[in-house]
Coordinates of C-alpha atoms in Angstrom, one line a residue:
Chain A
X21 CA 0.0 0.0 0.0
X22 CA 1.2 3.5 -0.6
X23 CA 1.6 5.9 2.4
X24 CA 0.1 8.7 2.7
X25 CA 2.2 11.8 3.2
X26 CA -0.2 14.4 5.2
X27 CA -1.0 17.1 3.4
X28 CA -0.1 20.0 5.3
X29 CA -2.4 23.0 4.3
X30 CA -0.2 25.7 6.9
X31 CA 3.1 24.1 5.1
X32 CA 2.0 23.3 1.4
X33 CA -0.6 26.0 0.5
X34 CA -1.0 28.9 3.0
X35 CA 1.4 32.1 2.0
X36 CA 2.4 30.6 -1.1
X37 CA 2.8 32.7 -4.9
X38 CA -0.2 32.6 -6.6
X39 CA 1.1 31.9 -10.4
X40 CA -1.8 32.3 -13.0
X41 CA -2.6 30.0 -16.1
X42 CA -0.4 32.7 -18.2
X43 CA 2.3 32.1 -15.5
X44 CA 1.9 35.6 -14.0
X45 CA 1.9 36.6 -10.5
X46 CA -1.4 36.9 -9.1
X47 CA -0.8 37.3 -5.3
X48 CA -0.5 35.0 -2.3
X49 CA -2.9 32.2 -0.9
X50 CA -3.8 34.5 1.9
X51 CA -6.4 32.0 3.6
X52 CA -8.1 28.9 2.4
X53 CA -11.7 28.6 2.6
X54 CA -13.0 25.1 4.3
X55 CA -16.5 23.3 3.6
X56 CA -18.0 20.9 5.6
X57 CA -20.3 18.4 3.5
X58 CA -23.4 17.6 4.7
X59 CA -23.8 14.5 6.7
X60 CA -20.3 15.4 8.9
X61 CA -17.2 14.0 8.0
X62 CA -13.9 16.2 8.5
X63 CA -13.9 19.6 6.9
X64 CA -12.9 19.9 3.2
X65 CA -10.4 22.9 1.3
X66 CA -12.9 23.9 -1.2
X67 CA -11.2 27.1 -2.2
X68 CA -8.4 29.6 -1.7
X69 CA -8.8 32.8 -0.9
X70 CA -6.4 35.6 -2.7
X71 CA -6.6 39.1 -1.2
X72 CA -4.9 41.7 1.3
X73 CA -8.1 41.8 3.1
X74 CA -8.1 38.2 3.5
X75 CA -4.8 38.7 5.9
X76 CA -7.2 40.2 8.2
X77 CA -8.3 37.5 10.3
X78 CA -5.0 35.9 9.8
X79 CA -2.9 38.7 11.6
X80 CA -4.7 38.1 15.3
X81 CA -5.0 40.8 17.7
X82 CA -5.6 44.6 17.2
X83 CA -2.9 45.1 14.2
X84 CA -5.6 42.7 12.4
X85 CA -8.8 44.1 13.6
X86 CA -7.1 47.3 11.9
X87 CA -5.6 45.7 8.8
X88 CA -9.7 44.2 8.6
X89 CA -11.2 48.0 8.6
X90 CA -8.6 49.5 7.2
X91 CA -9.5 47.2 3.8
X92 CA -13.5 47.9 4.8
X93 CA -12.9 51.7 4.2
X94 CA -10.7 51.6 1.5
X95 CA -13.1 49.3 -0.8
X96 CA -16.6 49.5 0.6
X97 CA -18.2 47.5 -2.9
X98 CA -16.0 44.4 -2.3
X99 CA -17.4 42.6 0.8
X100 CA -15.7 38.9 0.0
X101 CA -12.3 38.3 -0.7
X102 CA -11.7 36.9 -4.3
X103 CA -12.0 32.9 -4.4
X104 CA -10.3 30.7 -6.4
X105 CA -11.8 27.0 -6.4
X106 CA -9.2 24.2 -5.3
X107 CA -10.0 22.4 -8.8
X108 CA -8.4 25.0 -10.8
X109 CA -5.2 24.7 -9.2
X110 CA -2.7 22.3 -11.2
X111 CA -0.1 22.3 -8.2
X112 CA 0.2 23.4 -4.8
X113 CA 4.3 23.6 -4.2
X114 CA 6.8 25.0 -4.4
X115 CA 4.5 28.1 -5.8
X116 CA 0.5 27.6 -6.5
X117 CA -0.2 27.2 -10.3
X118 CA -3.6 28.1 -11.3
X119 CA -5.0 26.5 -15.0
X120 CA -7.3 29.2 -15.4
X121 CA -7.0 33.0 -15.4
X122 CA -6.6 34.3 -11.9
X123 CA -10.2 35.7 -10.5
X124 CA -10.9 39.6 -12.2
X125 CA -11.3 40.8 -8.1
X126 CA -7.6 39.7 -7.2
X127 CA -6.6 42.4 -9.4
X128 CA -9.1 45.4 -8.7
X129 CA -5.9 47.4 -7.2
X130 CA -3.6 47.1 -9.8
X131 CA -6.0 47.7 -12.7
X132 CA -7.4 50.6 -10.6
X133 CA -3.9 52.2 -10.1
X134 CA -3.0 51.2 -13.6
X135 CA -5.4 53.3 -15.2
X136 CA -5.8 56.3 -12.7
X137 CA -1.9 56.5 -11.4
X138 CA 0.6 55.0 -13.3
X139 CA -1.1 54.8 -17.0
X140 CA -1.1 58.7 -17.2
X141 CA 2.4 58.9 -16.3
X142 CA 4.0 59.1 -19.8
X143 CA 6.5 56.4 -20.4
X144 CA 4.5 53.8 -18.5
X145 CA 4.2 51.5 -21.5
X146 CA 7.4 51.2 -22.0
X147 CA 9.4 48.4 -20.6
X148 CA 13.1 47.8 -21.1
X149 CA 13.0 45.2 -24.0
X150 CA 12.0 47.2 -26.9
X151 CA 8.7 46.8 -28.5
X152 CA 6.9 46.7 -25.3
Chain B
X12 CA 36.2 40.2 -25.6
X13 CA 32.5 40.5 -24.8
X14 CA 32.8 38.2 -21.9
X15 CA 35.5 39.8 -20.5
X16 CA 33.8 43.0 -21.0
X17 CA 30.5 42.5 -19.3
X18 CA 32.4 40.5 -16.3
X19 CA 34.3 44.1 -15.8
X20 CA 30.8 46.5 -16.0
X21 CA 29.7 44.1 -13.4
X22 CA 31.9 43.9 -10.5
X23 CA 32.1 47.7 -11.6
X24 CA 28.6 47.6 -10.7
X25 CA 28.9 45.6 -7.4
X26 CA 32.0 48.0 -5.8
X27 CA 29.4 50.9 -6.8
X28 CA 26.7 49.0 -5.5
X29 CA 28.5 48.4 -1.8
X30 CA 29.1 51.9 -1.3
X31 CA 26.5 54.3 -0.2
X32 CA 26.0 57.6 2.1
X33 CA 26.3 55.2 4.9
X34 CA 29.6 53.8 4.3
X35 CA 31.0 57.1 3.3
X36 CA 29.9 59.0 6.6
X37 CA 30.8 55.2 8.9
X38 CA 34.2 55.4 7.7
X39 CA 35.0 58.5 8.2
X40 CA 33.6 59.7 11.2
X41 CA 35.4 56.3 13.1
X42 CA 38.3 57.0 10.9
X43 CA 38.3 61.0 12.7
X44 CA 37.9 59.6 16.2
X45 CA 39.2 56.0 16.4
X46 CA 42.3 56.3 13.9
X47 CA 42.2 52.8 12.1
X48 CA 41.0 51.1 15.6
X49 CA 38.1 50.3 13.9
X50 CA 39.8 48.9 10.8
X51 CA 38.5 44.9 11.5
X52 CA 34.8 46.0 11.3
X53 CA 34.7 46.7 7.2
X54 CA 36.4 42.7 6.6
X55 CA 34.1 41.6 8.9
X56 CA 30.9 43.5 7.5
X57 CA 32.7 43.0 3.8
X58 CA 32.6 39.0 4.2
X59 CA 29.3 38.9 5.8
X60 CA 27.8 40.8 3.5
X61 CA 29.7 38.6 0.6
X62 CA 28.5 35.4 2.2
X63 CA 24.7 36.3 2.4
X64 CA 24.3 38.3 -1.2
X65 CA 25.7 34.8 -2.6
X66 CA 23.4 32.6 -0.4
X67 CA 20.4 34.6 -1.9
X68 CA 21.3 35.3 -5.1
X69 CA 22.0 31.6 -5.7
X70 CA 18.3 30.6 -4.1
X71 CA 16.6 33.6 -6.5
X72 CA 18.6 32.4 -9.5
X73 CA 18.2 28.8 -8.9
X74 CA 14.8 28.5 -7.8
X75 CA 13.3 31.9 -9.1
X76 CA 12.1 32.6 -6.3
X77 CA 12.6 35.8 -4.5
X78 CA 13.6 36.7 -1.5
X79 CA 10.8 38.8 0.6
X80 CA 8.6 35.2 -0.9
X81 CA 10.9 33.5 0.5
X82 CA 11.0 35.0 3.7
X83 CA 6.7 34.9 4.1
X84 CA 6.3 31.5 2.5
X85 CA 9.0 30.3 5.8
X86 CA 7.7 33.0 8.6
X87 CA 3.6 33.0 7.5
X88 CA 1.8 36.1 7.6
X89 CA 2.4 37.6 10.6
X90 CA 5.8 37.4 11.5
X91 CA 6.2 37.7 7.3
X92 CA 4.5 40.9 8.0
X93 CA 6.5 42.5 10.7
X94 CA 9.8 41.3 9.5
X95 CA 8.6 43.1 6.1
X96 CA 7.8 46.5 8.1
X97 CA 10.9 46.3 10.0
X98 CA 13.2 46.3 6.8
X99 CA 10.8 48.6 4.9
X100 CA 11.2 51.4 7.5
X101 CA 15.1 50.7 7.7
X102 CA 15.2 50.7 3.6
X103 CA 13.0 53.7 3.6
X104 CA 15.3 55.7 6.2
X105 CA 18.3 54.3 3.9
X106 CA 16.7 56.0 1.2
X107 CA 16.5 59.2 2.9
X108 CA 20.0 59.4 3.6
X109 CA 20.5 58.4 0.2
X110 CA 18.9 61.4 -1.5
X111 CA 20.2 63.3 1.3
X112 CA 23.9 62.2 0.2
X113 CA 23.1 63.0 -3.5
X114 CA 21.8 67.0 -2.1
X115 CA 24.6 66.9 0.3
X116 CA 27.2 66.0 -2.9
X117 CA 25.6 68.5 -5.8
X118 CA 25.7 71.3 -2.8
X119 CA 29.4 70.6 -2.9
X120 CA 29.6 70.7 -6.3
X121 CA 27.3 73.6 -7.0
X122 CA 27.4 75.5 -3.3
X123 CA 23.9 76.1 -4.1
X124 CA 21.9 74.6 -0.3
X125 CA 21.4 70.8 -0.3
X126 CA 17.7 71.4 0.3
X127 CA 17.2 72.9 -2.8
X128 CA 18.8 70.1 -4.3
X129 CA 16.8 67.4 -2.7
X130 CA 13.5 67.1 -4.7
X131 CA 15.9 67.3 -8.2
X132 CA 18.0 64.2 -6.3
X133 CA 14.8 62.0 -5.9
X134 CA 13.5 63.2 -8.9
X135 CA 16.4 62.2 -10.9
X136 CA 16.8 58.8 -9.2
X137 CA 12.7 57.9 -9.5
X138 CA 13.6 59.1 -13.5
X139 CA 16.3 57.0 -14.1
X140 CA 14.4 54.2 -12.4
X141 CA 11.1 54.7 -14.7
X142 CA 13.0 55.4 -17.8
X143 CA 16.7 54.3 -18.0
X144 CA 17.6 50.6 -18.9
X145 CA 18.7 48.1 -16.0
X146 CA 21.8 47.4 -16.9
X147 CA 22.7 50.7 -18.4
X148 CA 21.4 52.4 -15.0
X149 CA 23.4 49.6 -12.8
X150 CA 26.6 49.8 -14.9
X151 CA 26.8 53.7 -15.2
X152 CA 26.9 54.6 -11.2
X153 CA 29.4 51.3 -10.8
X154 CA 31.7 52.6 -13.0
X155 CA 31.5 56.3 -12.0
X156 CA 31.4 55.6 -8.7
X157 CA 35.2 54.0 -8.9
X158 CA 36.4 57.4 -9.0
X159 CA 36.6 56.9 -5.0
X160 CA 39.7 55.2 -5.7
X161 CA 41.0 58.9 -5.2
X162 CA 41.1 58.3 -1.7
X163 CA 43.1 55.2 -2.0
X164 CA 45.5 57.5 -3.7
X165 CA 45.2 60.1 -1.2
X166 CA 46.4 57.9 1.8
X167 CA 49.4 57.1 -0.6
X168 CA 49.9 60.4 -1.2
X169 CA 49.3 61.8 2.3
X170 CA 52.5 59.9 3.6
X171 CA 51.3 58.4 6.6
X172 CA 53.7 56.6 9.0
X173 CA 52.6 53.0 7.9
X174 CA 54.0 51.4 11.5
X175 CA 51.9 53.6 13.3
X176 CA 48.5 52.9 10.8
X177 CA 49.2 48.8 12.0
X178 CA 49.5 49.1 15.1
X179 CA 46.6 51.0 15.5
X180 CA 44.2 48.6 13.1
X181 CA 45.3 46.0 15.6
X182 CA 45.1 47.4 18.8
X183 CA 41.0 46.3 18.8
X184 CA 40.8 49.1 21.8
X185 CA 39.3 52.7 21.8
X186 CA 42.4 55.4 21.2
X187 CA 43.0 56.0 25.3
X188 CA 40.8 59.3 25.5
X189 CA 37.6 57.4 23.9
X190 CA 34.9 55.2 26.1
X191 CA 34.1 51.5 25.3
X192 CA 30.6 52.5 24.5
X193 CA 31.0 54.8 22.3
X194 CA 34.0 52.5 20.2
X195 CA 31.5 50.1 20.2
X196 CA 28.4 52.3 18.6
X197 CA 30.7 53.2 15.9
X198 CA 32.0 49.2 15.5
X199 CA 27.9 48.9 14.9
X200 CA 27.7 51.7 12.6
X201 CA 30.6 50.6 10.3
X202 CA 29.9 46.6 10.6
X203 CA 26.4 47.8 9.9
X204 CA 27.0 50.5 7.1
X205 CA 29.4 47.5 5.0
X206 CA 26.3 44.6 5.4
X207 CA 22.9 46.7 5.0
X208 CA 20.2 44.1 4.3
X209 CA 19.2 46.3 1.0
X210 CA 21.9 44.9 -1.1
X211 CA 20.8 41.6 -0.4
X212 CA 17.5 42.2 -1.4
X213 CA 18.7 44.2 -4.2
X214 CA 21.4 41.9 -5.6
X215 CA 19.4 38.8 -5.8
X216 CA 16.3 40.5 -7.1
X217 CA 18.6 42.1 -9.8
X218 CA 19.3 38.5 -11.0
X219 CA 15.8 37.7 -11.4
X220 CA 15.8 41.3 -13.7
X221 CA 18.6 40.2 -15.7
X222 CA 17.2 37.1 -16.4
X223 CA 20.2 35.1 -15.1
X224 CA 19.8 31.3 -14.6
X225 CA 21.9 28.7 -12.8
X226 CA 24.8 29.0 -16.1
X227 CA 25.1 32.5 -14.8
X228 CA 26.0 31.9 -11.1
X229 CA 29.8 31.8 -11.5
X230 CA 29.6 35.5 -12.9
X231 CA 27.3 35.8 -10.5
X232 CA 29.7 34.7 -7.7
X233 CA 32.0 36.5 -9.5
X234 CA 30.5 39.9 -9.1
X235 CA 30.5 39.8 -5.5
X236 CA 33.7 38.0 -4.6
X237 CA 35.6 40.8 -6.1
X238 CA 33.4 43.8 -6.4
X239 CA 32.5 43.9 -2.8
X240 CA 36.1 43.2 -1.1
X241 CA 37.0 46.0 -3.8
X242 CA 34.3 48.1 -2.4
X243 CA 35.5 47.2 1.2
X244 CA 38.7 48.6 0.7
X245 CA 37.9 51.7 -1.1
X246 CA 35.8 52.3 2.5
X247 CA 39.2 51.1 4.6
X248 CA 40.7 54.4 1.9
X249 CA 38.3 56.5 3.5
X250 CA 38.7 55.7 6.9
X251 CA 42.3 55.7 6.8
X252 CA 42.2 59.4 5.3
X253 CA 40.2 60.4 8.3
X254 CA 42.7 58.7 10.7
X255 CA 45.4 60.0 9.4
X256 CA 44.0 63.4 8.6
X257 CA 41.6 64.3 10.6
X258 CA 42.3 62.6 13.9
X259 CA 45.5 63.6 14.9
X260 CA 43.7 67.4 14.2
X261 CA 40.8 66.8 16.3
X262 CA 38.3 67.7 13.9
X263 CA 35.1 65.5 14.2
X264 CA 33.4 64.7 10.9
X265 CA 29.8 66.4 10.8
X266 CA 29.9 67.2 6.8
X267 CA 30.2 65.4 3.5
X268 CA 32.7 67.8 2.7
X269 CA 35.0 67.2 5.8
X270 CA 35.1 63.4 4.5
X271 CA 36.3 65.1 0.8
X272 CA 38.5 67.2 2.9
X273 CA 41.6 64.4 2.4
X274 CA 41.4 64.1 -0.9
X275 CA 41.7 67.6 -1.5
X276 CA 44.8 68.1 0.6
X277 CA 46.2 65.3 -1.2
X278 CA 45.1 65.9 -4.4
X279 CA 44.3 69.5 -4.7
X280 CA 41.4 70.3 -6.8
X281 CA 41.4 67.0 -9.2
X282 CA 41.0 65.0 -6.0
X283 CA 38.2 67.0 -4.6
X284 CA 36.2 66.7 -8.0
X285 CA 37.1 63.2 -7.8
X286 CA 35.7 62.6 -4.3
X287 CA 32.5 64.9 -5.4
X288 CA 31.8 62.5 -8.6
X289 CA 32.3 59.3 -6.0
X290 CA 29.9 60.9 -3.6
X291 CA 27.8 61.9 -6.1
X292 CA 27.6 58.6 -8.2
X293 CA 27.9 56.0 -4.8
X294 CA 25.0 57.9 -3.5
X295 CA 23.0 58.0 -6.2
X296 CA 23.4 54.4 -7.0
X297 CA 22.2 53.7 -3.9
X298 CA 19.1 55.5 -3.9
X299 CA 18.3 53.9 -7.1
X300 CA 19.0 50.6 -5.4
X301 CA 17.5 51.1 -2.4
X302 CA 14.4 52.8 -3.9
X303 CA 13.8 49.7 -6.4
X304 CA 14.5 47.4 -3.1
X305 CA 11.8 49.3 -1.0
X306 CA 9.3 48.3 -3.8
X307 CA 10.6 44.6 -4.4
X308 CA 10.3 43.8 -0.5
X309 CA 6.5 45.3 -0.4
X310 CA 5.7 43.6 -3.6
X311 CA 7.3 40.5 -3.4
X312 CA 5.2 39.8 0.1
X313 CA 2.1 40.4 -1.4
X314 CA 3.0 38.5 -4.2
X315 CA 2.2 41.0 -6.9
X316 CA 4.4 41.5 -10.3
X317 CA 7.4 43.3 -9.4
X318 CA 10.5 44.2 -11.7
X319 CA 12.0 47.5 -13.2
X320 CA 12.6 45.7 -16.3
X321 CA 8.5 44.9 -17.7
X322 CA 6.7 47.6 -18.7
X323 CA 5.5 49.8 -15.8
X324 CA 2.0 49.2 -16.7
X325 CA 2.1 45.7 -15.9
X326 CA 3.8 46.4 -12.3
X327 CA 1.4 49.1 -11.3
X328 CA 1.2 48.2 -8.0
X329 CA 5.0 47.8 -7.8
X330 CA 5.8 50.8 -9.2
X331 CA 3.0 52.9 -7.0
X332 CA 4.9 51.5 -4.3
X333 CA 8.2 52.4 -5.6
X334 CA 7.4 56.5 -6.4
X335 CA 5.0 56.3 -3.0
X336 CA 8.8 55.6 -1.6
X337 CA 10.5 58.2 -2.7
X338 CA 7.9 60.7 -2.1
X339 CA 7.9 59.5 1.7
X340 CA 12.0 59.7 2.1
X341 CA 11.9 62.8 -0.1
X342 CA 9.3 64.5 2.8
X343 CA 11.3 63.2 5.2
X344 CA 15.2 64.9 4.2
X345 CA 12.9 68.1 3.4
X346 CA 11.8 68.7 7.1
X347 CA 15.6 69.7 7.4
X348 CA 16.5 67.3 9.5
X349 CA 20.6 66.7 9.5
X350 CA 21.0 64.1 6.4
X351 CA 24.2 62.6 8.3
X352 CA 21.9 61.9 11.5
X353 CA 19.7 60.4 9.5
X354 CA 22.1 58.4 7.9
X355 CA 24.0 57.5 10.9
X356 CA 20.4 56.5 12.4
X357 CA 19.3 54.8 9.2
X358 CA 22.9 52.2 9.9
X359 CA 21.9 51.3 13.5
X360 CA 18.4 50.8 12.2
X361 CA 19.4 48.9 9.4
X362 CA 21.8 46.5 11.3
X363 CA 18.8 46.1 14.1
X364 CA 17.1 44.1 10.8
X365 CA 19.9 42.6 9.6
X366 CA 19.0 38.8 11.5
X367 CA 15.6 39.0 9.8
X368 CA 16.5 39.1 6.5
X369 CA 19.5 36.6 7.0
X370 CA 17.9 33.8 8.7
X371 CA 15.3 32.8 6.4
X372 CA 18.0 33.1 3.1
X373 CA 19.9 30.6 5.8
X374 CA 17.5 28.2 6.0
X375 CA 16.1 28.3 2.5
X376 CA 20.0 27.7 1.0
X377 CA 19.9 25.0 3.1
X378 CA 16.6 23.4 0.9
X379 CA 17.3 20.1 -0.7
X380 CA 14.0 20.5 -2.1
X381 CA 14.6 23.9 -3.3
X382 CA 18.1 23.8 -4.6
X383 CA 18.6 20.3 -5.1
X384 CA 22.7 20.1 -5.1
X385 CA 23.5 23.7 -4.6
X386 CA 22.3 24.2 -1.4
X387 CA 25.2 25.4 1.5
X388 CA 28.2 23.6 1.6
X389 CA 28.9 22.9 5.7
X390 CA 31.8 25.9 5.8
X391 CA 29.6 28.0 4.5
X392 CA 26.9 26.9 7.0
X393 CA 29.4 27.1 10.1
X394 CA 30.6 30.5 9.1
X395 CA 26.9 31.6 8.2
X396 CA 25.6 30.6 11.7
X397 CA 28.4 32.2 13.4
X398 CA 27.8 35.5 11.7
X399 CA 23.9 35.0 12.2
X400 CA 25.0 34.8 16.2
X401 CA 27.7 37.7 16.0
X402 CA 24.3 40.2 14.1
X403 CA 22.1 38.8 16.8
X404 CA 24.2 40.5 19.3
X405 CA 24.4 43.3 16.9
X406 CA 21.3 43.6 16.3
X407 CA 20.2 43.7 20.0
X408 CA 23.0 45.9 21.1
X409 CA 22.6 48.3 18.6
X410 CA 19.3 50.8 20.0
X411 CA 20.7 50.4 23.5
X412 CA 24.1 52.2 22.4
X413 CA 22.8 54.2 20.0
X414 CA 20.4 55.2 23.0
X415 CA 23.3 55.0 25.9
X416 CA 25.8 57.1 23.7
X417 CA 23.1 59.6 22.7
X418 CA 24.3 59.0 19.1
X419 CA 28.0 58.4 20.2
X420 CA 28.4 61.4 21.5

């Protein structure tokens, strides 16, 4: 029979790079959502959950409660974190590959600051290999 | 040719990129009041340093994965997080001083007052960073700021009486007039000035910019094995103009241009332009480096797209980061604080970090599963974890002098 290596969600999957299906960096598995099926049985990882205001409850104590309303102010439209479902994920270590595109909310900051801050800055297009 | 070319432009780049503001004012301020007493501390820092910017560049470049990730993926969230603020305040201070050092060096040039010099110095530095190409940016400050060799000349040229030079770099005591305490502070500041934890972060994300891989670790290696011992003794140049100098005459170092003043006894007025275009380029270097490291460490924790090299469009959040950086240090140096406290603070800050960073780029290089056969060979390990003790006590010793000797007063 072949052993079973536990599968260590703090070790293997928490705090890990998010890489997207276009091998991108999407963020961090900053919490991992659990489900428990009906009928009991243990509790299942159904998803993982990408976003600065999912370090919230993760960072105990008042720096979290702060970190919590802090994100509540700045983005009072987005009330969950952005998911991503455990089935899209092709492997878990030593970073997190996702087969699909990562989730449009995971990147609400960056396209906002793209467009509003660093877009109108002339120049911004330009990388250092040419033709960018 | 080519090879030999680019392996020249690069340990160019590292000596440039081991000097900054903080070495310059280290040296010679413990060069003015310790004579060469303190002479040990820039090996010590110098091999530290070396050891640690090759433990992480070869886990970046191996496993492409970057060192702040690193550092959260081992520590989790939390202690990730403080560890991040820690080093982000330190790198943000060292920026300060940085753009401080640039003011402070175009003042000399121009004698126009560094403060109206400092929003041009941060400008220029955020410029070259969102326009100028990587290696052309890394490769022009490394080679201009060589031009400190002038005070490697200077000691020549000053004469001193060699015996006397010896026998104080290996006395390892305070000159009979000065207090433990305060020989100690400045054995912080200098050990702490040669192994700031920016050029580790900088160096190994650097490689991930270039797009080196595994084939390019010996250049790598290379790089750093002479560059910074180059860079260390261009800083042993400086302190031994202060000793012999400016020691035997009393005068304690408050200004950049006291720690030019050698040079131009030595050298008349080529060796004061000299030490002006060092200054100038050294410090500007830095800010460049430790601007893009502010924004690496905040982006690489949140694991967002970081890098100088893609187009700033697709690093928005990076490159926010980055200007929101220099704005900060930039408001900081503006509120006329003294840019050589700052800098002097920035050092004692800096090596209060210095375990944080260190340890997790310990264990890491020590991977299997990471870096298959290149992980830490056992002397490396053994010397690694005796430096990691020897910062610890650093690191906790440091606030309590700085505090105790009200600045080493």
């Amino acid at each position: 029979m072949e052993e079973q290596t536990p599968f260590r969600i703090g070790f293997v999957v928490l705090d890990r790079q998010i890489i997207d299906g276009d091998g991108r960096p999407a963020g961090k598995v900053d919490d991992v959502e659990l489900t428990w099926e009906e009928g009991g049985g243990p509790p299942v990882m159904s998803a993982l959950l990408t976003d600065s205001a999912a370090l919230g409850p993760r960072i105990s104590g008042r720096a979290g409660r702060l970190w919590r309303s802090a994100m509540r102010r700045l983005r009072p439209s987005v009330s969950e974190p952005a998911r991503i479902a455990v089935e899209d994920v092709a492997a878990f270590s030593p970073s997190t590959r996702l087969t699909t595109a990562a989730p449009e909310q995971a990147n609400l900051a960056e396209a906002w600051l793209r467009d509003h801050v660093i877009g109108r800055i002339p120049g911004a297009r330009r990388g250092d290999d040419a033709g960018e | 040719m080519k090879r030999l070319l680019s392996f020249t432009l690069g340990f160019l780049a590292a000596i440039g990129g081991f000097l900054d503001v903080g070495d310059l004012v280290a040296n010679s301020v413990s060069g003015a009041r310790f004579g060469m007493s303190l002479a040990w501390a820039v090996p010590v820092g110098v091999v530290g340093v070396m050891l640690f910017t090759e433990m992480s560049t070869r886990v970046t470049v191996v496993t492409g994965r970057s060192t702040f990730d690193l550092v959260r993926e081992r520590l989790g969230a939390r202690a990730g997080l403080v560890n991040l603020l820690a080093c982000y305040l330190a790198t943000l201070l060292t920026l300060a001083a940085n753009i401080g050092g640039i003011a402070l060096a175009l003042e000399l040039a121009s004698s126009i007052h560094y403060l109206l010099w400092v929003p041009v110095a941060a400008f220029l530095s955020w410029f070259v960073i969102w326009r100028v190409p990587f290696q052309g940016m890394e490769r022009t400050y490394g080679l201009l700021g060589v031009a400190l060799i002038v005070f490697s000349v200077a000691v020549w040229r000053l004469g001193p009486d060699w015996g006397a030079l010896l026998d104080s770099a290996t006395s390892f005591a305070p000159p009979p007039t000065e207090p433990w305490p305060t020989w100690w502070f400045y054995a912080v500041l200098v050990l702490g000035a040669a192994m700031t934890p920016y050029t580790v972060l900088f160096f190994s994300s650097s490689a991930v910019e270039e797009g080196w891989t595994a084939e390019d670790l010996r250049e790598a290696r290379t790089n750093i094995f002479i560059g910074f011992p180059f860079g260390g003794f261009l800083a042993l140049s400086i302190m031994a103009c202060a000793a012999i100098l400016l020691h035997p005459a009393g005068v304690n170092v408050h200004e950049l241009d006291q720690v030019a003043l050698p040079a131009a006894v030595a050298l008349g007025k080529v060796g004061l332009i000299l030490a002006v275009i060092g200054f100038f380029a050294s410090t500007f270097g830095a800010s460049l480096e430790v601007g893009l490291a502010a924004g690496y460490s905040i982006a690489q924790y949140f694991g967002w797209t970081w890098g100088k090299t893609t187009a700033p469009v697709r690093a928005a959040r990076f490159h926010t980061v980055t200007l929101l950086g220099f704005v900060a240090a930039t408001a900081l140096i503006l509120t006329t604080v003294d840019p050589i406290k700052v800098t002097e603070v920035s050092v004692i800050l800096s090596a209060t970090t210095l375990p944080l960073t260190y340890l997790p780029v310990l264990v890491v290089a020590n991977d299997r599963g990471y870096l298959g056969s290149l992980v830490n060979g056992r002397a490396t390990n053994i010397l690694a974890s005796l430096y990691l003790v020897f910062m610890l006590a650093l690191a906790l010793a440091a606030i309590p002098l700085l505090v105790f000797t009200k600045g080493g007063q």
